[in-house]
PDB file of N, CA and C in Angstrom:
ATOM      1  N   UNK A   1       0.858  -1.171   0.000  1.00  0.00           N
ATOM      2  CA  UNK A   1       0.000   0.000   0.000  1.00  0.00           C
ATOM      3  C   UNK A   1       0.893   1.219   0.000  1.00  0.00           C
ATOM      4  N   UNK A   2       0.761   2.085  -0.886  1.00  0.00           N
ATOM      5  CA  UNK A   2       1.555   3.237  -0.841  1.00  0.00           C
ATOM      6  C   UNK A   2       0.930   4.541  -0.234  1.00  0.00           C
ATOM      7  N   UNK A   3       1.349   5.691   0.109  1.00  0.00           N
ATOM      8  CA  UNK A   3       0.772   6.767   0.868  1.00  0.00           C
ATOM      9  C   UNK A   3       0.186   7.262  -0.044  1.00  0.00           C
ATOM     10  N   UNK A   4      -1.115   8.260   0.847  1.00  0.00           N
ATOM     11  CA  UNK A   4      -1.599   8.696  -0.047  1.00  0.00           C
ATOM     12  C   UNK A   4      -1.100  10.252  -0.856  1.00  0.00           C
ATOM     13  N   UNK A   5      -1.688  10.937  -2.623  1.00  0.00           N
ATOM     14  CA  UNK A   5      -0.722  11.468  -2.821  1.00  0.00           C
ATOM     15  C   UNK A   5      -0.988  12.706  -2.336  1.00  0.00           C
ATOM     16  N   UNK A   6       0.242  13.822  -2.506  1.00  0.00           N
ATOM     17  CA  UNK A   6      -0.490  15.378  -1.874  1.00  0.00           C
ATOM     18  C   UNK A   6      -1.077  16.031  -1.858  1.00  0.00           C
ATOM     19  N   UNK A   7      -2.047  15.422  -2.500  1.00  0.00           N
ATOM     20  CA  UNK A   7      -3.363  16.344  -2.282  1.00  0.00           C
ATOM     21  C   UNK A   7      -4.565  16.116  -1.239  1.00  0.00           C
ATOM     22  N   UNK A   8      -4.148  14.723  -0.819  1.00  0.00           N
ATOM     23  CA  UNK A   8      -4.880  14.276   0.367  1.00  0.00           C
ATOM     24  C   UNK A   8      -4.400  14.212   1.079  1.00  0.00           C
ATOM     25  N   UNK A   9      -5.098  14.389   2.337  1.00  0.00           N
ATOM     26  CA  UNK A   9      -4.273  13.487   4.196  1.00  0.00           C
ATOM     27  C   UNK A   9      -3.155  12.962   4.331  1.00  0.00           C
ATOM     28  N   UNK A  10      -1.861  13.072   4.664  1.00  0.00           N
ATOM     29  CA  UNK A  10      -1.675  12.057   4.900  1.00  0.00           C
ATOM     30  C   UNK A  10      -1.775  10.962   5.531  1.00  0.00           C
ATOM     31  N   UNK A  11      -1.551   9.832   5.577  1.00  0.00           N
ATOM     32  CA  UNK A  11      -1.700   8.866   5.736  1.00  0.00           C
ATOM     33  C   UNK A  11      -3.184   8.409   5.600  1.00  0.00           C
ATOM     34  N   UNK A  12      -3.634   8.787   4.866  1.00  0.00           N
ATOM     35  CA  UNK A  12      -5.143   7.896   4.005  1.00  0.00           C
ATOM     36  C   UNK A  12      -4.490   7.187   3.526  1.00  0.00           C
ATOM     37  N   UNK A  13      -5.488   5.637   3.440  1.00  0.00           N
ATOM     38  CA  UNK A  13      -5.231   4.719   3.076  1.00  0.00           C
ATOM     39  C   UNK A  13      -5.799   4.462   1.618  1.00  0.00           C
ATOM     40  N   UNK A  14      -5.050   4.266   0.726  1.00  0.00           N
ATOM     41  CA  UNK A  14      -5.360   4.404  -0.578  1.00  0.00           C
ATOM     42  C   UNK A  14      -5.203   2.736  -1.359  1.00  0.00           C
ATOM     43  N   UNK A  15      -5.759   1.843  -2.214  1.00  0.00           N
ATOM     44  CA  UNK A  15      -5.303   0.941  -2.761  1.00  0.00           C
ATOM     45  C   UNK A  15      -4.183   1.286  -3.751  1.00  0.00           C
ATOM     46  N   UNK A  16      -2.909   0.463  -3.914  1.00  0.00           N
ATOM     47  CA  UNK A  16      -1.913   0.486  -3.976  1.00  0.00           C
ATOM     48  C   UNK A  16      -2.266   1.058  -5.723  1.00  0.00           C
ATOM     49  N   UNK A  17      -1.742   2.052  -6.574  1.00  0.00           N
ATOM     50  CA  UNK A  17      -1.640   2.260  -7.787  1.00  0.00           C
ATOM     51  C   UNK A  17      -2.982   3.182  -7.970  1.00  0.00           C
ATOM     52  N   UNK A  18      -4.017   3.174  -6.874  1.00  0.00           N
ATOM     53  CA  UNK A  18      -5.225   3.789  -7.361  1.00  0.00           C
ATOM     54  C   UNK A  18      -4.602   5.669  -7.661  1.00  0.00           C
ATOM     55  N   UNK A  19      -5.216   5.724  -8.385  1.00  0.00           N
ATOM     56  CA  UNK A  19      -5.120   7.608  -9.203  1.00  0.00           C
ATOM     57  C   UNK A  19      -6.683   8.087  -8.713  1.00  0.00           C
ATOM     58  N   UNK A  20      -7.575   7.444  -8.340  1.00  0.00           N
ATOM     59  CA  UNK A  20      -8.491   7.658  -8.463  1.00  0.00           C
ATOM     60  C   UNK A  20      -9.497   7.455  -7.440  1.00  0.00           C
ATOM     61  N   UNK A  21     -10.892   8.116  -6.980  1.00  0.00           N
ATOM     62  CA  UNK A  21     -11.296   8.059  -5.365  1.00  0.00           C
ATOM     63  C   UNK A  21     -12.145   6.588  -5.912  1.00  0.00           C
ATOM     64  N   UNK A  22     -12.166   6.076  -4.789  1.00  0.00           N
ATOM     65  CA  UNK A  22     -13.517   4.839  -4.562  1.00  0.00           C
ATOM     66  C   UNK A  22     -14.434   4.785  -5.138  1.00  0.00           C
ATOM     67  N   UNK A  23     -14.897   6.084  -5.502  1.00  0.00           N
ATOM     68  CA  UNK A  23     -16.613   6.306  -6.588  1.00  0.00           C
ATOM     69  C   UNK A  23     -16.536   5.893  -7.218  1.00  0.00           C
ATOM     70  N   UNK A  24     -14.609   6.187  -8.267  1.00  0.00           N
ATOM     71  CA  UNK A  24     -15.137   5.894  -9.286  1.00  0.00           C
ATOM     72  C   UNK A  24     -14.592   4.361 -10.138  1.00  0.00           C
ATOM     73  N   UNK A  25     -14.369   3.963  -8.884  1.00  0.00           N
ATOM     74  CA  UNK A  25     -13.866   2.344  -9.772  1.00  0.00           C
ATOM     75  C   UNK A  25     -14.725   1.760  -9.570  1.00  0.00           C
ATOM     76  N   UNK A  26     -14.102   0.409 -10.889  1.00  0.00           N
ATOM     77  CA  UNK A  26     -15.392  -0.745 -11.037  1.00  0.00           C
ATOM     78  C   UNK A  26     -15.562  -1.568 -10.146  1.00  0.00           C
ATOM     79  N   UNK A  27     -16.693  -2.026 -10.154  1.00  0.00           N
ATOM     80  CA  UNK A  27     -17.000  -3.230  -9.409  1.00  0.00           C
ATOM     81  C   UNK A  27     -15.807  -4.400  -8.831  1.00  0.00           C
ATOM     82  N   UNK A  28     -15.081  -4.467 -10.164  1.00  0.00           N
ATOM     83  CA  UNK A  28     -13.426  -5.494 -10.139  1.00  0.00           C
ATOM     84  C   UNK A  28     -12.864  -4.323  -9.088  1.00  0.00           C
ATOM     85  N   UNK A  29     -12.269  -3.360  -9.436  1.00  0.00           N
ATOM     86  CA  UNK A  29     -11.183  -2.636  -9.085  1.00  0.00           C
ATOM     87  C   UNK A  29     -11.738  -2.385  -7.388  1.00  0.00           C
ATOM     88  N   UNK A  30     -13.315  -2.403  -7.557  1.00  0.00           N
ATOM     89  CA  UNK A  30     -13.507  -2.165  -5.929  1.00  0.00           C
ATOM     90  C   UNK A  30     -13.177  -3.357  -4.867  1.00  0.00           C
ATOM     91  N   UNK A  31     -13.281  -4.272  -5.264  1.00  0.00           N
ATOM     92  CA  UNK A  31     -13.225  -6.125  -5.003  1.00  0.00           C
ATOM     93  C   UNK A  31     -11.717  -6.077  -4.604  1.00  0.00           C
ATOM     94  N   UNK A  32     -10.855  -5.463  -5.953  1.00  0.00           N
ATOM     95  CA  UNK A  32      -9.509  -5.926  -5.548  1.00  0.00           C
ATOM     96  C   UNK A  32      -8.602  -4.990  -4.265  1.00  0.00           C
ATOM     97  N   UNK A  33      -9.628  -3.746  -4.414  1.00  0.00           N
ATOM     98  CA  UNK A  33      -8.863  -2.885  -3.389  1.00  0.00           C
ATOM     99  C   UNK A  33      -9.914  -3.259  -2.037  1.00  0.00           C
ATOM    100  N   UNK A  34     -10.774  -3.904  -1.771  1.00  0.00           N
ATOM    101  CA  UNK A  34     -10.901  -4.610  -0.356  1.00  0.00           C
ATOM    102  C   UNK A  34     -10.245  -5.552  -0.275  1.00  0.00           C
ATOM    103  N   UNK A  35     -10.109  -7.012  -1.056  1.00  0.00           N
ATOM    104  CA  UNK A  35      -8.927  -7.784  -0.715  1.00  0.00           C
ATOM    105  C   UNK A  35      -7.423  -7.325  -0.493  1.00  0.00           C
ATOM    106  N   UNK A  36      -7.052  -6.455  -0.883  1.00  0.00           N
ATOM    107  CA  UNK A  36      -6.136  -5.764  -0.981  1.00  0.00           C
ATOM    108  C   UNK A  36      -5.922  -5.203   0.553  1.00  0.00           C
ATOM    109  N   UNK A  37      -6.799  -4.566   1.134  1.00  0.00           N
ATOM    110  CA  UNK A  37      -6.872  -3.914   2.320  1.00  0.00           C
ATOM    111  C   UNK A  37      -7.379  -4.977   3.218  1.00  0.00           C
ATOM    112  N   UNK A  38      -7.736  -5.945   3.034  1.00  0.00           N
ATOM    113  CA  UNK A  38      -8.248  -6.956   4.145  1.00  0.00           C
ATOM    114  C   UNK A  38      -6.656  -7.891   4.329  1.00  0.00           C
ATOM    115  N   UNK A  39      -6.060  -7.725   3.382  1.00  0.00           N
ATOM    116  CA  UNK A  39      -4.351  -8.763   3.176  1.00  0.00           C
ATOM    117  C   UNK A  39      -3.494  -7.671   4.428  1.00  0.00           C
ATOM    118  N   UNK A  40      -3.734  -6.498   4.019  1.00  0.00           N
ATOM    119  CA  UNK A  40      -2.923  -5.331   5.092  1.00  0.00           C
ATOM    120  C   UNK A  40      -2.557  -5.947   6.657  1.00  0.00           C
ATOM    121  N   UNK A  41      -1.041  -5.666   6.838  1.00  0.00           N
ATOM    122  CA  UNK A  41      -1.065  -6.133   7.786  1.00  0.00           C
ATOM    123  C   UNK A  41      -1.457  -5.116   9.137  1.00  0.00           C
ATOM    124  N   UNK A  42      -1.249  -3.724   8.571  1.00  0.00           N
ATOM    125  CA  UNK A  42      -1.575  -2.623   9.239  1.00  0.00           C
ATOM    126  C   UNK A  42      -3.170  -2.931   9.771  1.00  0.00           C
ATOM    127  N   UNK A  43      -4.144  -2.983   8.510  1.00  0.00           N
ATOM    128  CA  UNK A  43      -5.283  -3.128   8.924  1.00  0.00           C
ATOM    129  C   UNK A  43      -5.706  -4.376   9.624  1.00  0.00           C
ATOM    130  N   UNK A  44      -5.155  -5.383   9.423  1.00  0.00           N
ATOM    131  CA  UNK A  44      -5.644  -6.722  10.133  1.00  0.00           C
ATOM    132  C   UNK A  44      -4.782  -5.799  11.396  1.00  0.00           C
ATOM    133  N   UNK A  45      -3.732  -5.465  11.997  1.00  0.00           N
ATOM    134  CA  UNK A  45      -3.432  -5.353  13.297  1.00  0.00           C
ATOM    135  C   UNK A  45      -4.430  -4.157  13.913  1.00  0.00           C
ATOM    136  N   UNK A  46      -4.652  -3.228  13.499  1.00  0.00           N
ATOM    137  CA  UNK A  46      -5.683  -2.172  14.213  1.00  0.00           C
ATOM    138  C   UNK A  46      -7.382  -3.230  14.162  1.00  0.00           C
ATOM    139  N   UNK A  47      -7.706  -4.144  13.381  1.00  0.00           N
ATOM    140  CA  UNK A  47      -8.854  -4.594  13.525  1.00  0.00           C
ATOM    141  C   UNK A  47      -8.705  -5.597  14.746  1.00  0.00           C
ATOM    142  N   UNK A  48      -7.613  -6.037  15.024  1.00  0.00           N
ATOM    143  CA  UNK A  48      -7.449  -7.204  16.037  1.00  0.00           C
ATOM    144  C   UNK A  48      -7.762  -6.619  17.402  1.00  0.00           C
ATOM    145  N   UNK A  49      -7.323  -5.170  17.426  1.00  0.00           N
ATOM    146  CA  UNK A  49      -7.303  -4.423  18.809  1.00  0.00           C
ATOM    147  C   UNK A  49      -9.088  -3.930  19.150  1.00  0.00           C
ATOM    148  N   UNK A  50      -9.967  -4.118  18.314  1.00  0.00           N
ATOM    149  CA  UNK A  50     -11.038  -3.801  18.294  1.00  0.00           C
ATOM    150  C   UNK A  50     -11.604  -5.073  19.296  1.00  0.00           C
ATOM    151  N   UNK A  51     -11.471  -4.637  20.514  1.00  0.00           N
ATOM    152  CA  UNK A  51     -12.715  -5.986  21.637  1.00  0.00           C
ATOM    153  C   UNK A  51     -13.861  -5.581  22.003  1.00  0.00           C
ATOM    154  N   UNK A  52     -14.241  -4.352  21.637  1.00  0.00           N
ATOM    155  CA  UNK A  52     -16.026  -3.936  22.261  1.00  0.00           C
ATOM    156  C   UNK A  52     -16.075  -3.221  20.962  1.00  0.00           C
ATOM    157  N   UNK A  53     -18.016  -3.661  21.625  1.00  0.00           N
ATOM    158  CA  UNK A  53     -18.438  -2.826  20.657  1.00  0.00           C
ATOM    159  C   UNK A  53     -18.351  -1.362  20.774  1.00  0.00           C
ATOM    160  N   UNK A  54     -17.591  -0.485  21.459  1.00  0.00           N
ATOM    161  CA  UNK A  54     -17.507   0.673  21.760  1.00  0.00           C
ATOM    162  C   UNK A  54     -16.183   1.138  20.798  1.00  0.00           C
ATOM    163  N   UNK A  55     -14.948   0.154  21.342  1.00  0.00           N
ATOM    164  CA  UNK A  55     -14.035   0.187  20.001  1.00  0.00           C
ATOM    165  C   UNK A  55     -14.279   0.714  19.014  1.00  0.00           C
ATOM    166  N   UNK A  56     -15.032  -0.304  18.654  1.00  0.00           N
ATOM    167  CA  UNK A  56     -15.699  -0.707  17.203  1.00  0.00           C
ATOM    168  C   UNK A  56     -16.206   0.384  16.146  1.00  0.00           C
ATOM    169  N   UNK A  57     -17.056   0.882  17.166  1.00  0.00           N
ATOM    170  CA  UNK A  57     -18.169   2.389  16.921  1.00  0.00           C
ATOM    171  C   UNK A  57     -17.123   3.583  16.730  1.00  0.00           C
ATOM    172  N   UNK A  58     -16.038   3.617  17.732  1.00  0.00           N
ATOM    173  CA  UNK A  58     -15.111   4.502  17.739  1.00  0.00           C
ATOM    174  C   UNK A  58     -13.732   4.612  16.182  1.00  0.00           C
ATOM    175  N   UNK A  59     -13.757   3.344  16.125  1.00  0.00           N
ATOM    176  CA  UNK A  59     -12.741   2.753  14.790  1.00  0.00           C
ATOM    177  C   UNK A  59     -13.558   3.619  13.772  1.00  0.00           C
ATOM    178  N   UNK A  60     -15.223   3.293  13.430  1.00  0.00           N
ATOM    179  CA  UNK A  60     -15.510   3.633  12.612  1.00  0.00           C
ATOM    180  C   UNK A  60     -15.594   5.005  12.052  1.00  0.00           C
ATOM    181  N   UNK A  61     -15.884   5.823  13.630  1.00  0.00           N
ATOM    182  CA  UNK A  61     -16.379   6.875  13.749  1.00  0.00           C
ATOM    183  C   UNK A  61     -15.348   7.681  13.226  1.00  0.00           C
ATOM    184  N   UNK A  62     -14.149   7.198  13.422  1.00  0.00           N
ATOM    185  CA  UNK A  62     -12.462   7.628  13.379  1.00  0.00           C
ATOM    186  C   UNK A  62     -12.335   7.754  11.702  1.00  0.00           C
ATOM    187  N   UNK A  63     -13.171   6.909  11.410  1.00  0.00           N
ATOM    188  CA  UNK A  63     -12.770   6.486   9.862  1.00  0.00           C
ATOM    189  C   UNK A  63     -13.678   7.058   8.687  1.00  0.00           C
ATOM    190  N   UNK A  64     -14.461   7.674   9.198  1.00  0.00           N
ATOM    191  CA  UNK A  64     -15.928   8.706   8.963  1.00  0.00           C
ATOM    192  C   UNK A  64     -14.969  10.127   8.569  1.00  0.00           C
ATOM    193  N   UNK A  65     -14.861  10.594   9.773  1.00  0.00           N
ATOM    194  CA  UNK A  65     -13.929  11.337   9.637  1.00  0.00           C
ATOM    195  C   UNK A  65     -12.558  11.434   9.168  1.00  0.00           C
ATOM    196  N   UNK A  66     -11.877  10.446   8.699  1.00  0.00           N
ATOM    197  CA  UNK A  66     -10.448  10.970   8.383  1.00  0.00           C
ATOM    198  C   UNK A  66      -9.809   9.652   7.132  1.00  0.00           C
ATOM    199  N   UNK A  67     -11.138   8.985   7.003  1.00  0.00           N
ATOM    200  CA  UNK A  67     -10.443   7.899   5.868  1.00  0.00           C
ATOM    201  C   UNK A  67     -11.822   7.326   5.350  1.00  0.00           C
ATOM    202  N   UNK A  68     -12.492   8.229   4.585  1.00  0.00           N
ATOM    203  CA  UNK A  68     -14.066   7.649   3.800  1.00  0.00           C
ATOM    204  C   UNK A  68     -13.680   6.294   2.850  1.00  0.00           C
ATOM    205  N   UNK A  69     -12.861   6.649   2.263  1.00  0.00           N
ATOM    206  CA  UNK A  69     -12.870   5.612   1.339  1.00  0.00           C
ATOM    207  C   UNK A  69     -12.941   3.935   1.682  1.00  0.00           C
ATOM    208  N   UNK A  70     -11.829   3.882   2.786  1.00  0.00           N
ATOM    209  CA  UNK A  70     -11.858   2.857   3.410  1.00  0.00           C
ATOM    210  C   UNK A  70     -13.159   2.674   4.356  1.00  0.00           C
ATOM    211  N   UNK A  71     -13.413   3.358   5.107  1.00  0.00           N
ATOM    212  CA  UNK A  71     -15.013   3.003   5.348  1.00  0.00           C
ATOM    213  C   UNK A  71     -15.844   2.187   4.652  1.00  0.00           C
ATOM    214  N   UNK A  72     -15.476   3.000   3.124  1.00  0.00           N
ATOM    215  CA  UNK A  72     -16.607   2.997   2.144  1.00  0.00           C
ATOM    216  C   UNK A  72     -16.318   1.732   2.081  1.00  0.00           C
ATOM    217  N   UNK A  73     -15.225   1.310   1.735  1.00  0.00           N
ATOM    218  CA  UNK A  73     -14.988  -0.521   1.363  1.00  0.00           C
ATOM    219  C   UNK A  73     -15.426  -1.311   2.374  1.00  0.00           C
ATOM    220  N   UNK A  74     -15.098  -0.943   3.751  1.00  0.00           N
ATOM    221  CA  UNK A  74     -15.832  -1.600   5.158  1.00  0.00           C
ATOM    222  C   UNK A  74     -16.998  -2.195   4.653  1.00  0.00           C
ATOM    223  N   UNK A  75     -17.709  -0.733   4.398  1.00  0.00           N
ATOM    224  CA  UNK A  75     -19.340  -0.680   4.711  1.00  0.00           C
ATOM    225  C   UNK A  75     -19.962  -1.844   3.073  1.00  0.00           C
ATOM    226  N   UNK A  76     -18.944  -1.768   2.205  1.00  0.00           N
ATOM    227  CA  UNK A  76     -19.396  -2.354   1.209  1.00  0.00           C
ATOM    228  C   UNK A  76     -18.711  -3.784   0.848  1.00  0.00           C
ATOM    229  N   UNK A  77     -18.229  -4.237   1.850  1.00  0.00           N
ATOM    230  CA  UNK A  77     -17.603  -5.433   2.204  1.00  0.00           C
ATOM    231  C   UNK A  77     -18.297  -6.103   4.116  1.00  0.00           C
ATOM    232  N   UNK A  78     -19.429  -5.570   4.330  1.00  0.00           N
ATOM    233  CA  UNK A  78     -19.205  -5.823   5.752  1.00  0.00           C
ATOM    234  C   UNK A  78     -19.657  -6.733   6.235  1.00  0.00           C
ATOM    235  N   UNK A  79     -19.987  -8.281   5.642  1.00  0.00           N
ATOM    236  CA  UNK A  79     -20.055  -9.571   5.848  1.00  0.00           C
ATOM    237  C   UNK A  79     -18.659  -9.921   6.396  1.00  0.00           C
ATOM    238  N   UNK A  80     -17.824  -9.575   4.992  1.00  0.00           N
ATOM    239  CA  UNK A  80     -16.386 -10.186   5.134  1.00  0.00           C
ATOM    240  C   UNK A  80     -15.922  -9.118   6.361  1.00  0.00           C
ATOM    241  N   UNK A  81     -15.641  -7.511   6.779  1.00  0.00           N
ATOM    242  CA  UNK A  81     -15.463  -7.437   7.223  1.00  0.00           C
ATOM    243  C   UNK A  81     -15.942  -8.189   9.001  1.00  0.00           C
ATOM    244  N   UNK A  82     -16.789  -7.989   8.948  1.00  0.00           N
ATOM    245  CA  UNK A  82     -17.612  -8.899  10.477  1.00  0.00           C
ATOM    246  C   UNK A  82     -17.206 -10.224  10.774  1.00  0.00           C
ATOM    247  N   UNK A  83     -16.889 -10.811   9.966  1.00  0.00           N
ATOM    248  CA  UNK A  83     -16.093 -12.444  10.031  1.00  0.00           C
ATOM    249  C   UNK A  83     -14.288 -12.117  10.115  1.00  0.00           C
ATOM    250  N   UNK A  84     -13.978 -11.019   9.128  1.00  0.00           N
ATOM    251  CA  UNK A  84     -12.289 -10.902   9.504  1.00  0.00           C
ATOM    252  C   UNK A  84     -12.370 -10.289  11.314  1.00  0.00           C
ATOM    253  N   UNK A  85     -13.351  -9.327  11.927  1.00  0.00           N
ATOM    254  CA  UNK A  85     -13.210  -8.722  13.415  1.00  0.00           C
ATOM    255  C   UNK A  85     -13.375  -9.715  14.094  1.00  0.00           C
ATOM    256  N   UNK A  86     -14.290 -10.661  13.953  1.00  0.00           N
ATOM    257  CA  UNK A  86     -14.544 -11.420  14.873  1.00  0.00           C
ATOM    258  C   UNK A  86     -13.702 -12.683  14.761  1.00  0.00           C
ATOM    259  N   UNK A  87     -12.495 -12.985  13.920  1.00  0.00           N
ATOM    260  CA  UNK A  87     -11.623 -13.894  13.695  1.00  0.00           C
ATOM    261  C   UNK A  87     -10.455 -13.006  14.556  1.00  0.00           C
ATOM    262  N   UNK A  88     -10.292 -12.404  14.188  1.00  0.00           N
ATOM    263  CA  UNK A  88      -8.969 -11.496  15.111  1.00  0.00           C
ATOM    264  C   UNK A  88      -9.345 -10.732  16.200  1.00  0.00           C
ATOM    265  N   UNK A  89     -10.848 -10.504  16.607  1.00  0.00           N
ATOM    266  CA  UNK A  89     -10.455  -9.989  17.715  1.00  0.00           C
ATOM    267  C   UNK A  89     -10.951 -11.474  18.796  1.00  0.00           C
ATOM    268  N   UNK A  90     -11.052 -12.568  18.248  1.00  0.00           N
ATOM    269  CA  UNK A  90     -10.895 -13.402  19.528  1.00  0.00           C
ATOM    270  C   UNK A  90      -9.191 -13.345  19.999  1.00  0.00           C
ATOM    271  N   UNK A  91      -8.825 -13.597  18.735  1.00  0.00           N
ATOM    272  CA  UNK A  91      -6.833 -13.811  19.071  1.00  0.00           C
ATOM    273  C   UNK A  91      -6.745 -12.853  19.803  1.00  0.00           C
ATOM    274  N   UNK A  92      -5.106 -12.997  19.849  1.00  0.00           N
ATOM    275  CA  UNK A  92      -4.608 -11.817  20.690  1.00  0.00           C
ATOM    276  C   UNK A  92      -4.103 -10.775  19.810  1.00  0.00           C
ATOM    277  N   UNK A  93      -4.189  -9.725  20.174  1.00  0.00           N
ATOM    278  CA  UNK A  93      -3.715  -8.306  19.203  1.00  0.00           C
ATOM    279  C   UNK A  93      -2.481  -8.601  18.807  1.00  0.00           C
ATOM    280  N   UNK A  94      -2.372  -7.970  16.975  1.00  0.00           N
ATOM    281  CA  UNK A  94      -1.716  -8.278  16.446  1.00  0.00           C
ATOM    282  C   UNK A  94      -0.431  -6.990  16.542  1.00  0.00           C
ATOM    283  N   UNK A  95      -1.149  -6.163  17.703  1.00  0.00           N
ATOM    284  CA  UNK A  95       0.046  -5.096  17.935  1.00  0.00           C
ATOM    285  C   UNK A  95      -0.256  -4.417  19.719  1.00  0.00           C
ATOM    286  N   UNK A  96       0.399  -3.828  19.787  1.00  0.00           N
ATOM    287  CA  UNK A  96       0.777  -3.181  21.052  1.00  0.00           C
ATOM    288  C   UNK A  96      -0.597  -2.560  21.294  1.00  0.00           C
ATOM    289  N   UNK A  97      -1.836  -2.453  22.124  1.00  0.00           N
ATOM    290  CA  UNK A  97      -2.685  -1.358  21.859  1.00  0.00           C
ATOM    291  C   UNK A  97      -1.852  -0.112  22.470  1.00  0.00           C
ATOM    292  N   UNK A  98      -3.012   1.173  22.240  1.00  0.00           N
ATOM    293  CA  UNK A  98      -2.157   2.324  22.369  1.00  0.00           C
ATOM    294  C   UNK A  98      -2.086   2.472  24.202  1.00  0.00           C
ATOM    295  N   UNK A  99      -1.343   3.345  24.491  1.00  0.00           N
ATOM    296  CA  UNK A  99      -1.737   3.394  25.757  1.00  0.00           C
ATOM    297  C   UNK A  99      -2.613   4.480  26.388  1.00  0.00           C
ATOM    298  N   UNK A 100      -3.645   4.185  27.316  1.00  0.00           N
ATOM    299  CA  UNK A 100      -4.737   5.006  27.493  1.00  0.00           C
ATOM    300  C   UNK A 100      -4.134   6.356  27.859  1.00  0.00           C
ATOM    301  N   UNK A 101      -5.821   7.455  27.232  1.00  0.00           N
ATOM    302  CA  UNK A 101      -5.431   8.811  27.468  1.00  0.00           C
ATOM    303  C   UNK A 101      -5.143   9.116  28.967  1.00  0.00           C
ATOM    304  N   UNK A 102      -4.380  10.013  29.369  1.00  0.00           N
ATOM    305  CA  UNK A 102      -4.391  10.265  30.636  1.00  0.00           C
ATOM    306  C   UNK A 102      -5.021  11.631  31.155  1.00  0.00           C
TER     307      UNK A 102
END
Protein backbone atom coordinates (compact mmCIF):
# COMPACT_ATOMS: atom_id res chain seq x y z
CA UNK A 1 0.00 0.00 0.00
CA UNK A 2 1.55 3.24 -0.84
CA UNK A 3 0.77 6.77 0.87
CA UNK A 4 -1.60 8.70 -0.05
CA UNK A 5 -0.72 11.47 -2.82
CA UNK A 6 -0.49 15.38 -1.87
CA UNK A 7 -3.36 16.34 -2.28
CA UNK A 8 -4.88 14.28 0.37
CA UNK A 9 -4.27 13.49 4.20
CA UNK A 10 -1.67 12.06 4.90
CA UNK A 11 -1.70 8.87 5.74
CA UNK A 12 -5.14 7.90 4.01
CA UNK A 13 -5.23 4.72 3.08
CA UNK A 14 -5.36 4.40 -0.58
CA UNK A 15 -5.30 0.94 -2.76
CA UNK A 16 -1.91 0.49 -3.98
CA UNK A 17 -1.64 2.26 -7.79
CA UNK A 18 -5.22 3.79 -7.36
CA UNK A 19 -5.12 7.61 -9.20
CA UNK A 20 -8.49 7.66 -8.46
CA UNK A 21 -11.30 8.06 -5.36
CA UNK A 22 -13.52 4.84 -4.56
CA UNK A 23 -16.61 6.31 -6.59
CA UNK A 24 -15.14 5.89 -9.29
CA UNK A 25 -13.87 2.34 -9.77
CA UNK A 26 -15.39 -0.74 -11.04
CA UNK A 27 -17.00 -3.23 -9.41
CA UNK A 28 -13.43 -5.49 -10.14
CA UNK A 29 -11.18 -2.64 -9.08
CA UNK A 30 -13.51 -2.17 -5.93
CA UNK A 31 -13.23 -6.12 -5.00
CA UNK A 32 -9.51 -5.93 -5.55
CA UNK A 33 -8.86 -2.89 -3.39
CA UNK A 34 -10.90 -4.61 -0.36
CA UNK A 35 -8.93 -7.78 -0.71
CA UNK A 36 -6.14 -5.76 -0.98
CA UNK A 37 -6.87 -3.91 2.32
CA UNK A 38 -8.25 -6.96 4.14
CA UNK A 39 -4.35 -8.76 3.18
CA UNK A 40 -2.92 -5.33 5.09
CA UNK A 41 -1.06 -6.13 7.79
CA UNK A 42 -1.58 -2.62 9.24
CA UNK A 43 -5.28 -3.13 8.92
CA UNK A 44 -5.64 -6.72 10.13
CA UNK A 45 -3.43 -5.35 13.30
CA UNK A 46 -5.68 -2.17 14.21
CA UNK A 47 -8.85 -4.59 13.52
CA UNK A 48 -7.45 -7.20 16.04
CA UNK A 49 -7.30 -4.42 18.81
CA UNK A 50 -11.04 -3.80 18.29
CA UNK A 51 -12.72 -5.99 21.64
CA UNK A 52 -16.03 -3.94 22.26
CA UNK A 53 -18.44 -2.83 20.66
CA UNK A 54 -17.51 0.67 21.76
CA UNK A 55 -14.03 0.19 20.00
CA UNK A 56 -15.70 -0.71 17.20
CA UNK A 57 -18.17 2.39 16.92
CA UNK A 58 -15.11 4.50 17.74
CA UNK A 59 -12.74 2.75 14.79
CA UNK A 60 -15.51 3.63 12.61
CA UNK A 61 -16.38 6.88 13.75
CA UNK A 62 -12.46 7.63 13.38
CA UNK A 63 -12.77 6.49 9.86
CA UNK A 64 -15.93 8.71 8.96
CA UNK A 65 -13.93 11.34 9.64
CA UNK A 66 -10.45 10.97 8.38
CA UNK A 67 -10.44 7.90 5.87
CA UNK A 68 -14.07 7.65 3.80
CA UNK A 69 -12.87 5.61 1.34
CA UNK A 70 -11.86 2.86 3.41
CA UNK A 71 -15.01 3.00 5.35
CA UNK A 72 -16.61 3.00 2.14
CA UNK A 73 -14.99 -0.52 1.36
CA UNK A 74 -15.83 -1.60 5.16
CA UNK A 75 -19.34 -0.68 4.71
CA UNK A 76 -19.40 -2.35 1.21
CA UNK A 77 -17.60 -5.43 2.20
CA UNK A 78 -19.21 -5.82 5.75
CA UNK A 79 -20.06 -9.57 5.85
CA UNK A 80 -16.39 -10.19 5.13
CA UNK A 81 -15.46 -7.44 7.22
CA UNK A 82 -17.61 -8.90 10.48
CA UNK A 83 -16.09 -12.44 10.03
CA UNK A 84 -12.29 -10.90 9.50
CA UNK A 85 -13.21 -8.72 13.42
CA UNK A 86 -14.54 -11.42 14.87
CA UNK A 87 -11.62 -13.89 13.69
CA UNK A 88 -8.97 -11.50 15.11
CA UNK A 89 -10.45 -9.99 17.72
CA UNK A 90 -10.90 -13.40 19.53
CA UNK A 91 -6.83 -13.81 19.07
CA UNK A 92 -4.61 -11.82 20.69
CA UNK A 93 -3.72 -8.31 19.20
CA UNK A 94 -1.72 -8.28 16.45
CA UNK A 95 0.05 -5.10 17.93
CA UNK A 96 0.78 -3.18 21.05
CA UNK A 97 -2.69 -1.36 21.86
CA UNK A 98 -2.16 2.32 22.37
CA UNK A 99 -1.74 3.39 25.76
CA UNK A 100 -4.74 5.01 27.49
CA UNK A 101 -5.43 8.81 27.47
CA UNK A 102 -4.39 10.26 30.64
Amino acid sequence: VEAASSAEPEGRWRPEGAKRPLSSLSLLEVRRAWEELEGSADFRADVSLLRTDQQLRTYLLELHEEDSEKLRLIQLHAAAFASLHRELASGPPLRKPPPPPR
